[in-house]
Amino acid sequence: METFVPRGNIYGPILPQFVLETKLTLGAKVMYAILCNYASERDHCWPSQATLAARLSCSISSVKKYLGELVNERLIEVQNEKCRSSIYYMLRPAALLS
């Protein structure tokens, strides 16, 4: 059996503990991790809904549902743009306020 240490060897979306503890659906939780990965060092990102659907292997209507959950949970704010992808702003989670 060959094992490995995850820390420092896994790159890409990571799901924060405070998101795991919410009542969000699994799809919305994974969506949050993906948006955080796209935002990276910024407080916003702008992947298209088609890109998000492809990353999650789901429909665009599911993407809209997951985004709505994140908005309702006050984890993101969506700024709709004409003729281009929406901008997703990462809001400071209540769990990190102090």
PDB file of C-alpha atoms in Angstrom:
ATOM      1  CA  MET A   1       0.000   0.000   0.000  1.00  0.00           C
ATOM      2  CA  GLU A   2       1.352   3.411  -0.974  1.00  0.00           C
ATOM      3  CA  THR A   3       0.108   6.303   1.195  1.00  0.00           C
ATOM      4  CA  PHE A   4       0.611  10.060   1.075  1.00  0.00           C
ATOM      5  CA  VAL A   5       0.126  13.129   3.261  1.00  0.00           C
ATOM      6  CA  PRO A   6      -2.673  15.348   1.866  1.00  0.00           C
ATOM      7  CA  ARG A   7      -1.360  18.661   3.289  1.00  0.00           C
ATOM      8  CA  GLY A   8       0.851  20.335   0.689  1.00  0.00           C
ATOM      9  CA  ASN A   9       0.121  17.665  -1.921  1.00  0.00           C
ATOM     10  CA  ILE A  10      -3.477  18.474  -2.839  1.00  0.00           C
ATOM     11  CA  TYR A  11      -4.188  21.550  -4.920  1.00  0.00           C
ATOM     12  CA  GLY A  12      -7.504  22.936  -6.049  1.00  0.00           C
ATOM     13  CA  PRO A  13     -10.816  23.525  -4.291  1.00  0.00           C
ATOM     14  CA  ILE A  14     -10.801  22.901  -0.543  1.00  0.00           C
ATOM     15  CA  LEU A  15     -14.004  22.897   1.494  1.00  0.00           C
ATOM     16  CA  PRO A  16     -13.742  25.034   4.658  1.00  0.00           C
ATOM     17  CA  GLN A  17     -14.945  23.561   7.954  1.00  0.00           C
ATOM     18  CA  PHE A  18     -17.487  26.360   8.504  1.00  0.00           C
ATOM     19  CA  VAL A  19     -19.149  25.428   5.189  1.00  0.00           C
ATOM     20  CA  LEU A  20     -19.311  21.750   6.155  1.00  0.00           C
ATOM     21  CA  GLU A  21     -21.193  22.802   9.296  1.00  0.00           C
ATOM     22  CA  THR A  22     -23.939  24.672   7.382  1.00  0.00           C
ATOM     23  CA  LYS A  23     -27.240  23.203   6.242  1.00  0.00           C
ATOM     24  CA  LEU A  24     -26.360  23.838   2.594  1.00  0.00           C
ATOM     25  CA  THR A  25     -26.824  21.008   0.121  1.00  0.00           C
ATOM     26  CA  LEU A  26     -23.743  19.097  -0.941  1.00  0.00           C
ATOM     27  CA  GLY A  27     -23.880  20.781  -4.362  1.00  0.00           C
ATOM     28  CA  ALA A  28     -23.872  24.263  -2.815  1.00  0.00           C
ATOM     29  CA  LYS A  29     -20.967  23.332  -0.540  1.00  0.00           C
ATOM     30  CA  VAL A  30     -18.898  22.120  -3.489  1.00  0.00           C
ATOM     31  CA  MET A  31     -19.932  25.226  -5.471  1.00  0.00           C
ATOM     32  CA  TYR A  32     -18.545  27.399  -2.666  1.00  0.00           C
ATOM     33  CA  ALA A  33     -15.218  25.554  -2.756  1.00  0.00           C
ATOM     34  CA  ILE A  34     -15.026  25.985  -6.531  1.00  0.00           C
ATOM     35  CA  LEU A  35     -15.816  29.716  -6.324  1.00  0.00           C
ATOM     36  CA  CYS A  36     -13.160  30.152  -3.608  1.00  0.00           C
ATOM     37  CA  ASN A  37     -10.671  28.401  -5.869  1.00  0.00           C
ATOM     38  CA  TYR A  38     -11.521  30.697  -8.805  1.00  0.00           C
ATOM     39  CA  ALA A  39     -11.320  33.790  -6.579  1.00  0.00           C
ATOM     40  CA  SER A  40      -7.998  32.681  -5.076  1.00  0.00           C
ATOM     41  CA  GLU A  41      -6.216  35.891  -3.978  1.00  0.00           C
ATOM     42  CA  ARG A  42      -9.159  38.143  -4.948  1.00  0.00           C
ATOM     43  CA  ASP A  43     -12.535  38.722  -3.311  1.00  0.00           C
ATOM     44  CA  HIS A  44     -14.419  37.899  -6.511  1.00  0.00           C
ATOM     45  CA  CYS A  45     -14.467  35.686  -9.590  1.00  0.00           C
ATOM     46  CA  TRP A  46     -16.466  35.401 -12.788  1.00  0.00           C
ATOM     47  CA  PRO A  47     -16.710  31.834 -14.147  1.00  0.00           C
ATOM     48  CA  SER A  48     -19.693  31.331 -16.434  1.00  0.00           C
ATOM     49  CA  GLN A  49     -22.616  29.215 -15.288  1.00  0.00           C
ATOM     50  CA  ALA A  50     -21.777  26.787 -18.111  1.00  0.00           C
ATOM     51  CA  THR A  51     -18.229  26.440 -16.735  1.00  0.00           C
ATOM     52  CA  LEU A  52     -19.551  25.879 -13.212  1.00  0.00           C
ATOM     53  CA  ALA A  53     -22.042  23.289 -14.507  1.00  0.00           C
ATOM     54  CA  ALA A  54     -19.237  21.450 -16.299  1.00  0.00           C
ATOM     55  CA  ARG A  55     -17.022  21.491 -13.196  1.00  0.00           C
ATOM     56  CA  LEU A  56     -19.846  20.095 -11.056  1.00  0.00           C
ATOM     57  CA  SER A  57     -21.202  17.733 -13.741  1.00  0.00           C
ATOM     58  CA  CYS A  58     -24.665  19.202 -13.305  1.00  0.00           C
ATOM     59  CA  SER A  59     -27.191  21.347 -15.170  1.00  0.00           C
ATOM     60  CA  ILE A  60     -27.203  25.138 -15.327  1.00  0.00           C
ATOM     61  CA  SER A  61     -30.498  25.092 -13.391  1.00  0.00           C
ATOM     62  CA  SER A  62     -28.695  23.230 -10.582  1.00  0.00           C
ATOM     63  CA  VAL A  63     -25.913  25.833 -10.678  1.00  0.00           C
ATOM     64  CA  LYS A  64     -28.524  28.580 -10.252  1.00  0.00           C
ATOM     65  CA  LYS A  65     -30.053  26.681  -7.316  1.00  0.00           C
ATOM     66  CA  TYR A  66     -26.654  26.252  -5.604  1.00  0.00           C
ATOM     67  CA  LEU A  67     -25.759  29.901  -6.171  1.00  0.00           C
ATOM     68  CA  GLY A  68     -29.116  30.890  -4.662  1.00  0.00           C
ATOM     69  CA  GLU A  69     -28.349  28.830  -1.562  1.00  0.00           C
ATOM     70  CA  LEU A  70     -24.985  30.575  -1.177  1.00  0.00           C
ATOM     71  CA  VAL A  71     -26.631  33.989  -1.568  1.00  0.00           C
ATOM     72  CA  ASN A  72     -29.288  33.097   1.032  1.00  0.00           C
ATOM     73  CA  GLU A  73     -26.551  31.919   3.417  1.00  0.00           C
ATOM     74  CA  ARG A  74     -24.752  35.274   2.861  1.00  0.00           C
ATOM     75  CA  LEU A  75     -21.583  33.590   1.607  1.00  0.00           C
ATOM     76  CA  ILE A  76     -21.621  35.253  -1.816  1.00  0.00           C
ATOM     77  CA  GLU A  77     -23.181  38.202  -3.584  1.00  0.00           C
ATOM     78  CA  VAL A  78     -23.869  38.045  -7.311  1.00  0.00           C
ATOM     79  CA  GLN A  79     -23.525  41.036  -9.607  1.00  0.00           C
ATOM     80  CA  ASN A  80     -25.243  40.300 -12.914  1.00  0.00           C
ATOM     81  CA  GLU A  81     -23.464  41.724 -15.946  1.00  0.00           C
ATOM     82  CA  LYS A  82     -24.889  42.379 -19.401  1.00  0.00           C
ATOM     83  CA  CYS A  83     -23.287  40.348 -22.188  1.00  0.00           C
ATOM     84  CA  ARG A  84     -20.757  38.623 -19.899  1.00  0.00           C
ATOM     85  CA  SER A  85     -20.498  36.306 -16.925  1.00  0.00           C
ATOM     86  CA  SER A  86     -21.848  37.365 -13.556  1.00  0.00           C
ATOM     87  CA  ILE A  87     -19.356  38.431 -10.918  1.00  0.00           C
ATOM     88  CA  TYR A  88     -19.408  36.431  -7.695  1.00  0.00           C
ATOM     89  CA  TYR A  89     -18.213  38.350  -4.627  1.00  0.00           C
ATOM     90  CA  MET A  90     -17.013  36.303  -1.679  1.00  0.00           C
ATOM     91  CA  LEU A  91     -18.577  37.730   1.505  1.00  0.00           C
ATOM     92  CA  ARG A  92     -16.875  37.405   4.881  1.00  0.00           C
ATOM     93  CA  PRO A  93     -18.599  34.434   6.531  1.00  0.00           C
ATOM     94  CA  ALA A  94     -20.236  35.077   9.908  1.00  0.00           C
ATOM     95  CA  ALA A  95     -18.092  32.229  11.291  1.00  0.00           C
ATOM     96  CA  LEU A  96     -14.969  34.315  10.594  1.00  0.00           C
ATOM     97  CA  LEU A  97     -16.216  37.592  12.083  1.00  0.00           C
ATOM     98  CA  SER A  98     -14.593  38.604  15.329  1.00  0.00           C
TER      99      SER A  98
END
